[in-house]
CSV table of C-alpha atoms in Angstrom, one decimal:
chain,number,residue,atom,x,y,z
A,898,MET,CA,0.0,0.0,0.0
A,899,ARG,CA,1.3,3.4,-0.9
A,900,GLU,CA,1.2,6.3,1.5
A,901,LYS,CA,1.4,10.1,1.1
A,902,ILE,CA,4.8,11.4,2.2
A,903,PHE,CA,5.8,15.1,2.6
A,904,VAL,CA,9.0,15.6,0.5
A,905,ALA,CA,9.5,19.4,-0.1
A,906,ASP,CA,8.1,22.8,0.1
A,907,LEU,CA,7.0,23.9,-3.4
A,908,ALA,CA,8.8,27.3,-3.0
A,909,ASP,CA,12.1,25.3,-2.5
A,910,LEU,CA,11.8,23.6,-6.0
A,911,ILE,CA,13.2,25.5,-9.0
A,912,VAL,CA,11.0,25.3,-12.1
A,913,ASN,CA,12.3,22.7,-14.6
A,914,ILE,CA,15.3,21.8,-12.4
A,915,GLY,CA,15.1,18.3,-10.9
A,916,ARG,CA,15.8,17.3,-7.3
A,917,GLU,CA,16.8,13.8,-6.2
A,918,ILE,CA,14.9,12.6,-3.1
A,919,HIS,CA,14.9,9.4,-1.3
A,920,VAL,CA,11.7,7.9,0.1
A,921,GLU,CA,12.4,4.8,2.1
A,922,LYS,CA,14.5,2.7,-0.4
A,923,GLU,CA,13.3,4.4,-3.5
A,924,GLU,CA,15.4,7.0,-5.4
A,925,ILE,CA,13.0,9.5,-7.0
A,926,ALA,CA,13.5,12.5,-9.4
A,927,LEU,CA,11.2,15.4,-8.5
A,928,PHE,CA,10.3,18.1,-11.0
A,929,ARG,CA,8.4,21.4,-10.6
A,930,LEU,CA,6.9,22.4,-14.0
A,931,PRO,CA,6.1,26.0,-15.0
A,932,ASP,CA,2.4,25.6,-14.0
A,933,ASP,CA,3.5,24.7,-10.5
A,934,SER,CA,2.5,21.1,-10.9
A,935,VAL,CA,5.0,18.5,-9.6
A,936,ARG,CA,6.0,15.2,-11.3
A,937,ALA,CA,8.0,12.4,-9.7
A,938,VAL,CA,9.6,9.5,-11.6
A,939,GLY,CA,12.2,6.9,-10.7
A,940,ASN,CA,15.6,8.7,-10.8
A,941,ARG,CA,17.5,6.2,-12.9
A,942,CYS,CA,17.2,6.0,-16.7
A,943,PRO,CA,16.6,2.4,-17.8
A,944,HIS,CA,19.3,2.7,-20.5
A,945,GLU,CA,22.6,3.3,-18.6
A,946,ASN,CA,21.3,4.3,-15.2
A,947,GLY,CA,21.7,8.0,-15.7
A,948,PRO,CA,20.4,10.3,-13.0
A,949,LEU,CA,17.2,11.8,-14.4
A,950,ALA,CA,17.1,14.5,-11.7
A,951,GLU,CA,20.1,16.0,-13.5
A,952,GLY,CA,18.4,15.9,-16.9
A,953,ILE,CA,17.1,18.7,-19.0
A,954,VAL,CA,13.3,19.3,-18.8
A,955,ALA,CA,11.4,20.3,-21.9
A,956,GLY,CA,7.6,20.5,-21.6
A,957,GLU,CA,6.6,17.3,-19.8
A,958,PHE,CA,9.7,15.3,-20.7
A,959,VAL,CA,13.1,14.9,-19.1
A,960,PHE,CA,16.2,14.0,-21.2
A,961,CYS,CA,18.7,11.7,-19.6
A,962,PRO,CA,22.0,13.5,-19.1
A,963,LEU,CA,24.0,10.6,-20.3
A,964,HIS,CA,22.4,9.7,-23.7
A,965,ASP,CA,19.4,12.0,-24.2
A,966,TYR,CA,16.8,9.3,-23.6
A,967,LYS,CA,13.5,11.2,-23.6
A,968,VAL,CA,11.3,10.1,-20.6
A,969,SER,CA,7.7,11.3,-20.1
A,970,LEU,CA,7.1,12.9,-16.7
A,971,ASN,CA,3.4,11.9,-17.1
A,972,SER,CA,3.8,8.2,-17.8
A,973,GLY,CA,7.4,7.3,-17.0
A,974,GLU,CA,7.8,5.8,-20.5
A,975,VAL,CA,10.8,6.3,-22.7
A,976,GLN,CA,9.9,7.8,-26.0
A,977,ALA,CA,10.5,6.0,-29.3
A,978,PRO,CA,12.8,5.1,-31.0
A,979,ASP,CA,14.3,4.2,-27.6
A,980,GLU,CA,12.5,1.8,-25.2
A,981,GLY,CA,11.9,1.3,-21.5
A,982,CYS,CA,10.2,3.0,-18.6
A,983,VAL,CA,10.8,4.3,-15.1
A,984,ASN,CA,8.4,4.2,-12.1
A,985,LYS,CA,5.9,7.1,-12.0
A,986,TYR,CA,4.8,8.4,-8.6
A,987,LYS,CA,1.6,10.2,-7.8
A,988,THR,CA,2.2,13.7,-6.4
A,989,SER,CA,0.1,16.5,-4.9
A,990,VAL,CA,0.6,20.1,-3.8
A,991,GLU,CA,-1.4,21.1,-0.7
A,992,ASP,CA,-0.9,24.5,0.9
A,993,GLY,CA,2.6,24.8,-0.7
A,994,LYS,CA,3.7,21.4,0.5
A,995,VAL,CA,4.6,18.7,-2.0
A,996,TYR,CA,3.7,15.1,-1.3
A,997,VAL,CA,4.6,11.9,-3.1
A,998,TRP,CA,2.8,8.5,-2.8
A,999,ALA,CA,5.5,5.9,-2.4
């Protein structure tokens, strides 16, 4: 069963810049988008284990810093022609507090 866990204050997250967080044993990449929504995906690219929190965000995608794999922040799926996926985590922002279900 997943539970809601406080992970950050929204004001402390920089738009389009990832942050690596750890929730229990899970390594998660957290992103604040320009509309102040927050996305959370597994932090390791399925290709060469690149840290997605250090990737470049464009729209609702993050590009792996190692080999430019394009990963959807909505689904966690790697975009064609590459293949793979990372875990996607439910998030919410309540009164300026960011929560992840993990």
